[in-house]
Amino acid sequence: DTARSRAVLRRIQAVLQTLPPEITARILAPHWHALANETLMKRDLILVSWSSLLLLGIVFFAAYRGHCSSLWIPLLPLPAAALALAVTALFQQELYYFVIGMGGGIVGVAVDQGIHVYVANYGTMGLRRVGRLIRALLTGCLTSAGVFWLLLFTDIPGYRQLGYFAGGALVASLLLMLLVLPGLM
């Protein structure tokens, strides 16, 4: 974990400062790798977020031709992800950037659920057509979430965290897409 890596490196650097000036030392340790990974993860998270936002804008104007109600499709997974992150924080002592980034990408899949609900709701039968999708959407969501929930049985904390976050966010997104999205449109 990067906080411990920083602490270890600070202690080593403090000891090295006490050495005579004619002695030089270079630290070769896996701690540098952990710190570099954290920096890369933060950068990649920002890059992916902005790229997704740009592509969403392009898809919105190209595919939905400016129908403002379609903007709810990518917005509903955000509260679902926030809820899943809050629940994850209850069960995990620390949150990992990597998991949040990966989980955020996985929650992007939940937008597909919203696209199906959106298209079905714009038909002549409205909510009745959405009702016909429930079994297929529920099956797809629960099998995907179930795969992530299997990670809860591992001893690797990052995997467990991904299981809580991704599985919970997918289910919460589906519920919001089915229960809230039709009303917003």
Coordinates of C-alpha atoms in Angstrom, one line a residue:
D1 CA 0.0 0.0 0.0
T2 CA 1.3 3.4 -1.0
A3 CA 0.9 5.1 2.4
R4 CA 3.2 2.5 4.0
S5 CA 5.6 2.7 1.1
R6 CA 5.9 6.4 1.6
A7 CA 6.5 6.0 5.3
V8 CA 9.2 3.4 4.8
L9 CA 10.9 5.5 2.1
R10 CA 10.8 8.6 4.4
R11 CA 12.5 6.6 7.2
I12 CA 15.2 5.3 4.8
Q13 CA 15.8 8.8 3.5
A14 CA 16.0 10.1 7.1
V15 CA 18.7 7.5 7.9
L16 CA 20.6 8.3 4.7
Q17 CA 20.8 12.0 5.6
T18 CA 22.7 11.1 8.7
L19 CA 25.5 9.5 6.6
P20 CA 28.7 11.4 5.9
P21 CA 28.6 13.4 2.6
E22 CA 31.2 11.2 0.9
I23 CA 28.9 8.2 1.1
T24 CA 26.1 8.1 -1.6
A25 CA 23.2 5.7 -1.6
R26 CA 20.6 4.8 -4.1
I27 CA 17.4 3.2 -3.0
L28 CA 16.3 0.2 -5.1
A29 CA 13.0 -1.1 -3.7
P30 CA 9.6 -2.4 -4.8
H31 CA 8.2 0.6 -2.9
W32 CA 9.1 2.9 -5.9
H33 CA 7.0 0.6 -8.1
A34 CA 3.9 0.9 -5.8
L35 CA 4.2 4.7 -5.8
A36 CA 4.7 4.9 -9.5
N37 CA 1.6 2.7 -10.0
E38 CA -0.5 4.9 -7.9
T39 CA 0.6 8.0 -10.0
L40 CA -0.3 6.1 -13.2
M41 CA -3.6 5.0 -11.9
K42 CA -4.6 8.5 -10.9
R43 CA -3.5 9.8 -14.4
D44 CA -5.4 7.0 -16.2
L45 CA -8.5 7.6 -14.2
I46 CA -8.6 11.2 -15.2
L47 CA -7.8 10.4 -18.8
V48 CA -10.5 7.7 -19.1
S49 CA -13.0 9.9 -17.4
W50 CA -12.5 12.9 -19.8
S51 CA -12.3 10.6 -22.8
S52 CA -15.6 8.9 -21.8
L53 CA -17.2 12.3 -21.4
L54 CA -16.1 13.4 -24.8
L55 CA -17.3 10.2 -26.5
L56 CA -20.6 10.4 -24.7
G57 CA -21.1 13.9 -26.1
I58 CA -20.3 12.6 -29.6
V59 CA -22.8 9.7 -29.2
F60 CA -25.4 12.0 -27.7
F61 CA -25.4 14.4 -30.6
A62 CA -24.9 11.7 -33.3
A63 CA -27.2 8.9 -32.1
Y64 CA -29.9 10.7 -30.0
R65 CA -30.0 13.9 -32.1
G66 CA -30.2 16.1 -29.1
H67 CA -33.1 14.4 -27.2
C68 CA -32.4 15.8 -23.7
S69 CA -34.2 13.0 -21.9
S70 CA -31.5 10.6 -23.2
L71 CA -28.9 12.3 -21.0
W72 CA -30.4 10.5 -18.1
I73 CA -29.0 7.2 -19.5
P74 CA -25.3 7.9 -18.5
L75 CA -26.2 9.9 -15.5
L76 CA -28.0 7.2 -13.5
P77 CA -25.0 4.9 -13.1
L78 CA -23.3 7.8 -11.2
P79 CA -25.5 7.6 -8.1
A80 CA -25.5 3.8 -8.4
A81 CA -21.6 3.9 -8.3
A82 CA -21.7 6.3 -5.4
L83 CA -24.0 4.1 -3.5
A84 CA -21.9 1.0 -4.3
L85 CA -18.7 2.9 -3.2
A86 CA -20.3 3.8 0.1
V87 CA -21.4 0.2 0.8
T88 CA -17.9 -0.9 -0.2
A89 CA -16.3 1.5 2.2
L90 CA -18.4 -0.1 5.0
F91 CA -16.8 -3.5 4.4
Q92 CA -13.2 -2.4 3.4
Q93 CA -10.7 -0.5 5.5
E94 CA -9.3 1.4 2.5
L95 CA -10.3 2.1 -1.1
Y96 CA -8.0 1.4 -4.0
Y97 CA -7.8 3.8 -7.0
F98 CA -7.4 0.8 -9.3
V99 CA -10.6 -0.8 -8.1
I100 CA -12.5 2.5 -8.4
G101 CA -11.2 2.9 -11.9
M102 CA -12.0 -0.6 -13.0
G103 CA -15.3 -0.6 -11.2
G104 CA -16.2 2.7 -13.0
G105 CA -15.5 1.1 -16.3
I106 CA -17.6 -1.8 -15.4
V107 CA -20.4 0.4 -14.3
G108 CA -20.2 2.0 -17.8
V109 CA -21.7 -1.4 -19.0
A110 CA -24.8 -0.5 -17.0
V111 CA -25.4 2.3 -19.5
D112 CA -26.4 -0.5 -21.9
Q113 CA -29.3 -1.3 -19.6
G114 CA -30.4 2.3 -19.8
I115 CA -30.2 2.3 -23.6
H116 CA -32.5 -0.7 -23.8
V117 CA -35.0 0.9 -21.4
Y118 CA -34.8 4.2 -23.2
V119 CA -35.5 2.7 -26.6
A120 CA -38.3 0.5 -25.2
N121 CA -39.9 3.5 -23.5
Y122 CA -40.1 5.5 -26.7
G123 CA -42.3 3.0 -28.3
T124 CA -46.1 3.2 -28.4
M125 CA -46.6 0.9 -25.4
G126 CA -44.1 2.8 -23.1
L127 CA -43.7 1.0 -19.7
R128 CA -45.3 -2.2 -20.9
R129 CA -42.4 -2.6 -23.4
V130 CA -40.0 -1.9 -20.6
G131 CA -41.7 -4.6 -18.5
R132 CA -41.0 -7.1 -21.3
L133 CA -37.2 -6.4 -20.9
I134 CA -37.1 -7.0 -17.2
R135 CA -36.3 -10.7 -17.3
A136 CA -33.5 -10.3 -19.9
L137 CA -32.0 -7.3 -18.2
L138 CA -32.2 -8.9 -14.7
T139 CA -30.6 -12.1 -16.0
G140 CA -27.8 -10.3 -17.7
C141 CA -27.2 -8.0 -14.7
L142 CA -27.3 -10.7 -12.0
T143 CA -25.0 -13.1 -13.9
S144 CA -22.5 -10.2 -14.3
A145 CA -22.8 -9.1 -10.7
G146 CA -22.6 -12.7 -9.6
V147 CA -19.2 -13.1 -11.3
F148 CA -18.0 -10.1 -9.3
W149 CA -19.5 -11.3 -6.1
L150 CA -17.5 -14.5 -6.4
L151 CA -14.5 -12.3 -5.8
L152 CA -15.8 -11.8 -2.2
F153 CA -14.4 -15.2 -1.4
T154 CA -10.8 -14.4 -2.2
D155 CA -8.1 -13.4 0.3
I156 CA -7.0 -10.5 -1.9
P157 CA -8.4 -7.3 -0.5
G158 CA -8.4 -5.5 -3.9
Y159 CA -10.4 -8.3 -5.5
R160 CA -12.9 -8.4 -2.7
Q161 CA -13.3 -4.6 -3.0
L162 CA -13.9 -5.0 -6.8
G163 CA -16.5 -7.6 -6.0
Y164 CA -18.4 -5.3 -3.6
F165 CA -18.2 -2.3 -5.9
A166 CA -18.8 -3.7 -9.3
G167 CA -21.5 -6.2 -8.3
G168 CA -23.3 -3.6 -6.2
A169 CA -23.1 -0.8 -8.8
L170 CA -24.4 -3.1 -11.6
V171 CA -27.5 -4.0 -9.5
A172 CA -28.1 -0.5 -8.3
S173 CA -27.8 0.8 -11.9
L174 CA -30.3 -1.7 -13.1
L175 CA -32.8 -0.8 -10.4
L176 CA -32.4 2.9 -11.2
M177 CA -32.8 2.2 -15.0
L178 CA -35.9 0.2 -14.5
L179 CA -37.6 2.3 -11.7
V180 CA -36.4 5.8 -12.2
L181 CA -35.4 6.3 -15.9
P182 CA -38.9 5.7 -17.3
G183 CA -40.3 8.3 -15.0
L184 CA -37.6 10.8 -15.9
M185 CA -38.4 10.5 -19.6

